[in-house]
mmCIF file of the C-alpha atoms, coordinates in Angstrom:
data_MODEL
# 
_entry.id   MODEL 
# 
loop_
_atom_site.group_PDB 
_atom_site.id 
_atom_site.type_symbol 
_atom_site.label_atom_id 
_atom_site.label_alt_id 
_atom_site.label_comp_id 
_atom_site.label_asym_id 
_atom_site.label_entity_id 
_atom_site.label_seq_id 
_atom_site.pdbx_PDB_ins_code 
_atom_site.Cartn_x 
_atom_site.Cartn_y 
_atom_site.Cartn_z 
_atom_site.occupancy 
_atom_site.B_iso_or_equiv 
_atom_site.pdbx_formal_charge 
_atom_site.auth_seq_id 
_atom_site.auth_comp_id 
_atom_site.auth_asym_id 
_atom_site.auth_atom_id 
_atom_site.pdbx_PDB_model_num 
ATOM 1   C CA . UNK A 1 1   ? -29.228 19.783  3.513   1.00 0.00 ? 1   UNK A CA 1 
ATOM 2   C CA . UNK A 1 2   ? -27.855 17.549  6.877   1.00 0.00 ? 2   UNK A CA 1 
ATOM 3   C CA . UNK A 1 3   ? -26.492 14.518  5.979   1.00 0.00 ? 3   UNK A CA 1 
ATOM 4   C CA . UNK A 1 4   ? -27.423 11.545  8.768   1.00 0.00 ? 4   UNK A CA 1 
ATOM 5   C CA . UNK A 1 5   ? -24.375 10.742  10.512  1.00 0.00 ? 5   UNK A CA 1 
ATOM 6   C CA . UNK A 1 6   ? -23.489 7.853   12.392  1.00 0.00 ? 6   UNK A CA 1 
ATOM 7   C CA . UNK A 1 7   ? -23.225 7.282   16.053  1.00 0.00 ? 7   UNK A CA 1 
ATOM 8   C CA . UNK A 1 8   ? -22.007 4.763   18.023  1.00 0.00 ? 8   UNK A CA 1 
ATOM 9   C CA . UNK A 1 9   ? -24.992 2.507   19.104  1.00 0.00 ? 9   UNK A CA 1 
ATOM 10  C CA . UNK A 1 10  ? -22.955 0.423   21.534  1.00 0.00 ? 10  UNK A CA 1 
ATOM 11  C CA . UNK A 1 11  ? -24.911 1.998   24.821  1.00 0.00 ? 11  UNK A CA 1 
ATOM 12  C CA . UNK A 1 12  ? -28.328 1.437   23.168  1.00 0.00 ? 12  UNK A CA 1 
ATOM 13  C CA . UNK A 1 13  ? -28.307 -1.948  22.787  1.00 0.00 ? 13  UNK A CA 1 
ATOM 14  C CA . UNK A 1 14  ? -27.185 -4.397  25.209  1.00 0.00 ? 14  UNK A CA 1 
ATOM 15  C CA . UNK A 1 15  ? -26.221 -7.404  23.229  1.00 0.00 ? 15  UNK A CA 1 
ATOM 16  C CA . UNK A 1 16  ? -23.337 -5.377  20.744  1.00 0.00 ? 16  UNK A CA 1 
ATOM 17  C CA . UNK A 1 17  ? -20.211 -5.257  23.094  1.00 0.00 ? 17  UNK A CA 1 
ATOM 18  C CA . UNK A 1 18  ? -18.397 -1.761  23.475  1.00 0.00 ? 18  UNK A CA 1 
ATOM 19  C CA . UNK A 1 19  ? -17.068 -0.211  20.226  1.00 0.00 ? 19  UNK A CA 1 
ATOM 20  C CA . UNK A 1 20  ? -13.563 1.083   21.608  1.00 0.00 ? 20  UNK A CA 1 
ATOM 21  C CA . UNK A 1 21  ? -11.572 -0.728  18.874  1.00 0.00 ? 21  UNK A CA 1 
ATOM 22  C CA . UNK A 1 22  ? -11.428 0.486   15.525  1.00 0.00 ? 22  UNK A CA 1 
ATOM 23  C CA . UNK A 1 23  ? -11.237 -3.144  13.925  1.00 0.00 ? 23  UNK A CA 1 
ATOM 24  C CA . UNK A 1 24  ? -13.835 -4.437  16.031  1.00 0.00 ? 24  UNK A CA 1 
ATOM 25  C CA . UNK A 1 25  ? -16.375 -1.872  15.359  1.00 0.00 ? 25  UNK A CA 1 
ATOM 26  C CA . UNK A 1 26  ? -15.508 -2.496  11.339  1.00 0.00 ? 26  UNK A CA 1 
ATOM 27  C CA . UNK A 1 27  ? -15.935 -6.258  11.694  1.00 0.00 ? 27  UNK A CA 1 
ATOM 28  C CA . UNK A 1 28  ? -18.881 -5.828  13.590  1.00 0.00 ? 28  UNK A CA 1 
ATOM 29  C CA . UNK A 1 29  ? -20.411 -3.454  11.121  1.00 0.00 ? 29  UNK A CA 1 
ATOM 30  C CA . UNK A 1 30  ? -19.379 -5.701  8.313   1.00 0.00 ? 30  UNK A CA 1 
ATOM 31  C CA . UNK A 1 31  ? -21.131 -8.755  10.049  1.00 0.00 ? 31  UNK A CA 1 
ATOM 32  C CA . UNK A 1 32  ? -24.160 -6.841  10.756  1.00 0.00 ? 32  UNK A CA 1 
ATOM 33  C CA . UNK A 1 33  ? -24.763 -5.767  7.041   1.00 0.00 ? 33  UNK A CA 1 
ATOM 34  C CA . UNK A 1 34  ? -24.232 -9.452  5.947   1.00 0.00 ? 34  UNK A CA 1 
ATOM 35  C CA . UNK A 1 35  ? -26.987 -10.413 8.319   1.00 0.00 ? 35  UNK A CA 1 
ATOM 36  C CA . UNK A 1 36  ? -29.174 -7.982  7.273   1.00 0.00 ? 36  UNK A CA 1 
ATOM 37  C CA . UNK A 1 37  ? -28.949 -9.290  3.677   1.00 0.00 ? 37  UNK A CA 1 
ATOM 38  C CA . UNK A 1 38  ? -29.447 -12.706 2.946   1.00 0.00 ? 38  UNK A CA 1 
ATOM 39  C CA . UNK A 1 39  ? -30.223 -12.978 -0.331  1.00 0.00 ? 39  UNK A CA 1 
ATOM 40  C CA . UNK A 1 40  ? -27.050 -11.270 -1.265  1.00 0.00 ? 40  UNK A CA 1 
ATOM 41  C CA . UNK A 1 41  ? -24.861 -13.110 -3.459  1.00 0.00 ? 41  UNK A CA 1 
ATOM 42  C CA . UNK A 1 42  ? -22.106 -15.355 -3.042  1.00 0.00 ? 42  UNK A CA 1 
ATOM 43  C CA . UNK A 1 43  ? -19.987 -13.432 -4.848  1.00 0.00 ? 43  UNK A CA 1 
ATOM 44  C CA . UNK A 1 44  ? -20.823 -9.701  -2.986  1.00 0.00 ? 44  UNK A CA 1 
ATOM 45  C CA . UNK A 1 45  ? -21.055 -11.416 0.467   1.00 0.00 ? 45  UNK A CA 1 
ATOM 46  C CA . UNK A 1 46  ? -17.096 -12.733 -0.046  1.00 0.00 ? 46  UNK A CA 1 
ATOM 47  C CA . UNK A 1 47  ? -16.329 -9.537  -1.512  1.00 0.00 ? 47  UNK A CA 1 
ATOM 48  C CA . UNK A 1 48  ? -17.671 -7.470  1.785   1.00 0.00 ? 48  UNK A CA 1 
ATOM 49  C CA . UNK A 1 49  ? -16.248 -10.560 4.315   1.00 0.00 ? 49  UNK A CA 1 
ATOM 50  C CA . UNK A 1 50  ? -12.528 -9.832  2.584   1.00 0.00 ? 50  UNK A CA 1 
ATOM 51  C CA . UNK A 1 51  ? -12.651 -6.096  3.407   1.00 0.00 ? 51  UNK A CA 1 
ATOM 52  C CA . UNK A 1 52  ? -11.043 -6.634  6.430   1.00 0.00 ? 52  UNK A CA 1 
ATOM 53  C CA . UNK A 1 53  ? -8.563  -9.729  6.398   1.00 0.00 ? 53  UNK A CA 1 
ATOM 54  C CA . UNK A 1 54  ? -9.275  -12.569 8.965   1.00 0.00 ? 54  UNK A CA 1 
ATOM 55  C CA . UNK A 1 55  ? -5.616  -12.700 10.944  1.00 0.00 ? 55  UNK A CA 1 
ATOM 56  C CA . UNK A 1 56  ? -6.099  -8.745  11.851  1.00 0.00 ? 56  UNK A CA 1 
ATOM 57  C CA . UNK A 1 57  ? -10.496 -9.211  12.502  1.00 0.00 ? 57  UNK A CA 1 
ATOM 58  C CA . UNK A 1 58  ? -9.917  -11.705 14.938  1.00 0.00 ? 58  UNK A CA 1 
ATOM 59  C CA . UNK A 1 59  ? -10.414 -10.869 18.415  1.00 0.00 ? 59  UNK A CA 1 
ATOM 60  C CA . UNK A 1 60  ? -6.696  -12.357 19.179  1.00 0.00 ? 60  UNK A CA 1 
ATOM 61  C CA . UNK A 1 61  ? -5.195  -9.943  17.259  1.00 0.00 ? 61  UNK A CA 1 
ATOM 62  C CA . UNK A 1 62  ? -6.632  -6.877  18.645  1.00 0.00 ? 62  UNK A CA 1 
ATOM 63  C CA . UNK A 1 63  ? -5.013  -7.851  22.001  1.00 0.00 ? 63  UNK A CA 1 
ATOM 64  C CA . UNK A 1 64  ? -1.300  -7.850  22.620  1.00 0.00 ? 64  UNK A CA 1 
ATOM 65  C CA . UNK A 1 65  ? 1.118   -8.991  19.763  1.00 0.00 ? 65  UNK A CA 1 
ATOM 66  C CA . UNK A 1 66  ? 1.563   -12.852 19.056  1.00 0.00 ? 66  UNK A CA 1 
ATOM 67  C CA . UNK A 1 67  ? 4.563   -12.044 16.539  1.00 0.00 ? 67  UNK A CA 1 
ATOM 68  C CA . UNK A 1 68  ? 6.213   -9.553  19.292  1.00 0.00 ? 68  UNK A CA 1 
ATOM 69  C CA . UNK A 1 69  ? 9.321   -11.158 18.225  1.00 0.00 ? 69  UNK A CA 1 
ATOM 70  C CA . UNK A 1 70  ? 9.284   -10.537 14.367  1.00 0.00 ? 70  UNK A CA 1 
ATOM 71  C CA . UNK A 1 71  ? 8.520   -7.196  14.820  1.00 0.00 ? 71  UNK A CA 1 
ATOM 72  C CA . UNK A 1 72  ? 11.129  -6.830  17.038  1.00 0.00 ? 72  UNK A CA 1 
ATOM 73  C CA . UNK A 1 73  ? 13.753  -8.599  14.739  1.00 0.00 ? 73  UNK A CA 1 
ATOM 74  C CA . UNK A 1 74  ? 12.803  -5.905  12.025  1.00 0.00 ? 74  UNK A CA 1 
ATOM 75  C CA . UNK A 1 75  ? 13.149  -2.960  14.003  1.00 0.00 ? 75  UNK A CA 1 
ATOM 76  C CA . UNK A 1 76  ? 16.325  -4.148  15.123  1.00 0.00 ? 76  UNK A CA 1 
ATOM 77  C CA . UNK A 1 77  ? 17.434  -4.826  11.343  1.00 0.00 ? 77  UNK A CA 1 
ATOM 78  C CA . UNK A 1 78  ? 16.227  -0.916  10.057  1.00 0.00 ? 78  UNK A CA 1 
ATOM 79  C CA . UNK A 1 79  ? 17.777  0.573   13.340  1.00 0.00 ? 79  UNK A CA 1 
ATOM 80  C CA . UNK A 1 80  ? 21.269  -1.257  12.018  1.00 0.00 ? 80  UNK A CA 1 
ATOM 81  C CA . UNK A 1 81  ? 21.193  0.926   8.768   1.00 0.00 ? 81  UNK A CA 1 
ATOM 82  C CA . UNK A 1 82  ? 23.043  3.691   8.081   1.00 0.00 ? 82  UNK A CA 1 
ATOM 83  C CA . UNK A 1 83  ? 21.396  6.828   7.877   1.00 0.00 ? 83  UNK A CA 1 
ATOM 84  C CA . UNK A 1 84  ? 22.666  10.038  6.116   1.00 0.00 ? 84  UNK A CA 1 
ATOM 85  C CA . UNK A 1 85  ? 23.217  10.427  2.354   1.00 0.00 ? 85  UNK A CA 1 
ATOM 86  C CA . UNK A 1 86  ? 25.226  7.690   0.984   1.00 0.00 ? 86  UNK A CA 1 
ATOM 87  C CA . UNK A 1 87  ? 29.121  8.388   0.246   1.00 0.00 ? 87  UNK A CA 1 
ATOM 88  C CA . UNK A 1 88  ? 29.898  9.042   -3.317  1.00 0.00 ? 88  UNK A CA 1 
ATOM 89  C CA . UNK A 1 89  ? 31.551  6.387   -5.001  1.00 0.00 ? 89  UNK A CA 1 
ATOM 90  C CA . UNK A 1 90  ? 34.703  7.301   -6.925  1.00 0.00 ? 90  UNK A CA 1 
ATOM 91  C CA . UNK A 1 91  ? 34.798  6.695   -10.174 1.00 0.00 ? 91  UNK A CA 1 
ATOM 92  C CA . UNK A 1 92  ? 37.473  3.597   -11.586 1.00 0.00 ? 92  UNK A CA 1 
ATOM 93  C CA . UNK A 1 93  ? 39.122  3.132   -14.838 1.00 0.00 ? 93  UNK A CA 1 
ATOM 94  C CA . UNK A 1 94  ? 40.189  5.925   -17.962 1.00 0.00 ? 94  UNK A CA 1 
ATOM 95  C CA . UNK A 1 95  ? 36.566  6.105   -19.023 1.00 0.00 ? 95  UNK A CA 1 
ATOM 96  C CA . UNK A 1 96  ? 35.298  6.644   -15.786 1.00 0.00 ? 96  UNK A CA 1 
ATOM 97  C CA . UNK A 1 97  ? 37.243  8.903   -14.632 1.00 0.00 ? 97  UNK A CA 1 
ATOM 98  C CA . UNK A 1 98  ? 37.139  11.220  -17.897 1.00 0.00 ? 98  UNK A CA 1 
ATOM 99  C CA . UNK A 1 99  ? 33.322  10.794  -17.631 1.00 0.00 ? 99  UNK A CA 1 
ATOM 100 C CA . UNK A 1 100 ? 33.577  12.202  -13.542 1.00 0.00 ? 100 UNK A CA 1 
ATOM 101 C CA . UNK A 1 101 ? 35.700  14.765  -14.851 1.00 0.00 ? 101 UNK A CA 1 
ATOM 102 C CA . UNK A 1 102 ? 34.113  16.223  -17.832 1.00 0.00 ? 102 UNK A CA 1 
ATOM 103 C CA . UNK A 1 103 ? 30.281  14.565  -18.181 1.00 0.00 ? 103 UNK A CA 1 
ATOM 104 C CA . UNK A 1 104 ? 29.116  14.737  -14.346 1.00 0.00 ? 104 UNK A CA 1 
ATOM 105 C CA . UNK A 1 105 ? 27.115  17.287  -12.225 1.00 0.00 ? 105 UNK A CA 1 
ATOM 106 C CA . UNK A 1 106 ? 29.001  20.727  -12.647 1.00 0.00 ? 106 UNK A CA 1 
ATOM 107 C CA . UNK A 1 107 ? 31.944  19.985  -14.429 1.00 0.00 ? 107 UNK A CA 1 
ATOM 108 C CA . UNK A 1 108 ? 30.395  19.260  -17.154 1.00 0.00 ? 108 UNK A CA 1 
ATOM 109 C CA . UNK A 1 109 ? 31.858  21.067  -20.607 1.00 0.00 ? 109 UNK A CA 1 
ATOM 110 C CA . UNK A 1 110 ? 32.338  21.051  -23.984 1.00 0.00 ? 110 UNK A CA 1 
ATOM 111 C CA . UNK A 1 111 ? 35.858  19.770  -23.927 1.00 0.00 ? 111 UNK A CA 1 
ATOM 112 C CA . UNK A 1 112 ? 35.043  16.326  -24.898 1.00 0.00 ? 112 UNK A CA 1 
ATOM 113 C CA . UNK A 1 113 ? 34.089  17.522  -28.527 1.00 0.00 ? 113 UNK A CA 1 
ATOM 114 C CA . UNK A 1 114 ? 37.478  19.596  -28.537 1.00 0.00 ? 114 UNK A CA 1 
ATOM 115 C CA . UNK A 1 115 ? 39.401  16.407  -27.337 1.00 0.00 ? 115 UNK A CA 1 
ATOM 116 C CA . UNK A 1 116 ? 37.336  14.526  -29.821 1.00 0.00 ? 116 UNK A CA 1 
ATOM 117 C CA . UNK A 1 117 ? 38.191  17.199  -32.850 1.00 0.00 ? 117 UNK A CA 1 
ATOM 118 C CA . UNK A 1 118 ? 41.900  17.269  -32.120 1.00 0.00 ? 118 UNK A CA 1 
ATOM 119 C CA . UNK A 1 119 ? 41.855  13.486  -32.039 1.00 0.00 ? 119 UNK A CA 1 
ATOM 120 C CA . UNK A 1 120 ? 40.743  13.160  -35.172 1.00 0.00 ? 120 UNK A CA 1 
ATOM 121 C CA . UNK A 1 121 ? 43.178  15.531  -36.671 1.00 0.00 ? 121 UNK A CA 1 
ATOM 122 C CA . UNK A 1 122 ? 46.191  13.835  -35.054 1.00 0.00 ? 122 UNK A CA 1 
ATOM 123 C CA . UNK A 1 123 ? 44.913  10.196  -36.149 1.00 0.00 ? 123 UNK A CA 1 
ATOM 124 C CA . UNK A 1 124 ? 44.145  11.893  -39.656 1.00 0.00 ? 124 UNK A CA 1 
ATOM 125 C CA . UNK A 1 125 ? 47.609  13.084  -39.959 1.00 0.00 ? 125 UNK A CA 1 
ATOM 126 C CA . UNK A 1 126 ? 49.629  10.515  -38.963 1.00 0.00 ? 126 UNK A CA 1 
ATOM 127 C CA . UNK A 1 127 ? 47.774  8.137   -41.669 1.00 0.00 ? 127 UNK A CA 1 
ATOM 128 C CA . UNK A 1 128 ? 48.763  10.932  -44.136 1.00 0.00 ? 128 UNK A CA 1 
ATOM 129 C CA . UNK A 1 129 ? 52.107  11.210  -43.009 1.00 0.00 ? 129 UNK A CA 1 
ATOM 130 C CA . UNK A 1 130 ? 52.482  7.624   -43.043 1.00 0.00 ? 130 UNK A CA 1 
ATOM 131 C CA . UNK A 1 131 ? 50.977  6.613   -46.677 1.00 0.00 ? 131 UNK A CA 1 
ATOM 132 C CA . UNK A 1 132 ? 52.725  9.394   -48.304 1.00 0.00 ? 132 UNK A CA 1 
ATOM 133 C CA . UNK A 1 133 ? 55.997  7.667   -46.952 1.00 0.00 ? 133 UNK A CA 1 
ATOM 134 C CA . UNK A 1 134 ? 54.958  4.789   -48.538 1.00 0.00 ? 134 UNK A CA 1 
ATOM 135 C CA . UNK A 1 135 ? 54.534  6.450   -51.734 1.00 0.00 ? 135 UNK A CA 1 
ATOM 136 C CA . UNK A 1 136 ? 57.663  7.671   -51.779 1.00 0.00 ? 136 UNK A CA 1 
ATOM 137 C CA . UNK A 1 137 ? 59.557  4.349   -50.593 1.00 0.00 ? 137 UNK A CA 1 
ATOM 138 C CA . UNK A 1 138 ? 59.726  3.480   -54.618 1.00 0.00 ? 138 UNK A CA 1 
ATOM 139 C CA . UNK A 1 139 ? 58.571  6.827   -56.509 1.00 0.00 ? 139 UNK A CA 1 
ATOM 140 C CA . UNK A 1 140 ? 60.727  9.643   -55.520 1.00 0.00 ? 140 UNK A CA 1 
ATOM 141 C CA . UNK A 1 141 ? 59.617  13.096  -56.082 1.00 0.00 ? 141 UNK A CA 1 
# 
């Protein structure tokens, strides 16, 4: 089965002005099929009109730049940026540093749960140690 295609029907009829601009040729198209139904609603006909906003469907626009400068400002201001991968921030503080060292990409381990085991016994001990000398202070063995 052929589908119809569309052609360019700028040659064929003399009152439609050449089609070389993409945005033209859209706005044109757009006009023509609000034309050719009038008792369309409000609602579709603002709907079909916004397809293509006004500022970049005007005729002005097609031609050279008005806001040349603008554009120009922002190319300036992304050309400015550094490019490249950015540099790797070291870490600061104890925590931050034990987290680069252990936690992070491929060092991490599972040294934090030994550190975190032998911490426990050490606190666990001392307070031991230390309330059994308080026993003893006025009960001697």
């Amino acid at each position: 089965m052929r589908l119809p295609c569309a052609r360019n029907r700028s040659s064929d009829n003399p009152l439609l002005p050449s089609l070389s601009s993409p945005l033209l040729s859209s706005t044109l198209l757009i006009q023509q099929f609000e034309s050719s139904l009038p008792k369309m609603s409000y609602i579709a006909r603002r709907g079909l009109s916004t397809l293509i906003p006004p500022k970049i469907a005007s005729p002005n626009a097609i031609g050279a730049a008005q806001d040349a400068a603008r554009m120009e400002r922002v190319v300036n201001f992304y050309a400015r940026l550094p490019r490249g991968a950015a540099p790797e921030v070291k870490p600061t503080g104890l925590i931050g540093r034990y987290q680069a060292r252990y936690f992070s990409g491929k060092n991490a381990s599972a040294a934090p749960l030994a550190h975190a085991i032998g911490g426990i016994l050490i606190i666990g001990y001392s307070m031991e140690y230390y309330f059994h000398l308080r026993h003893h202070k006025n009960h001697p063995h």
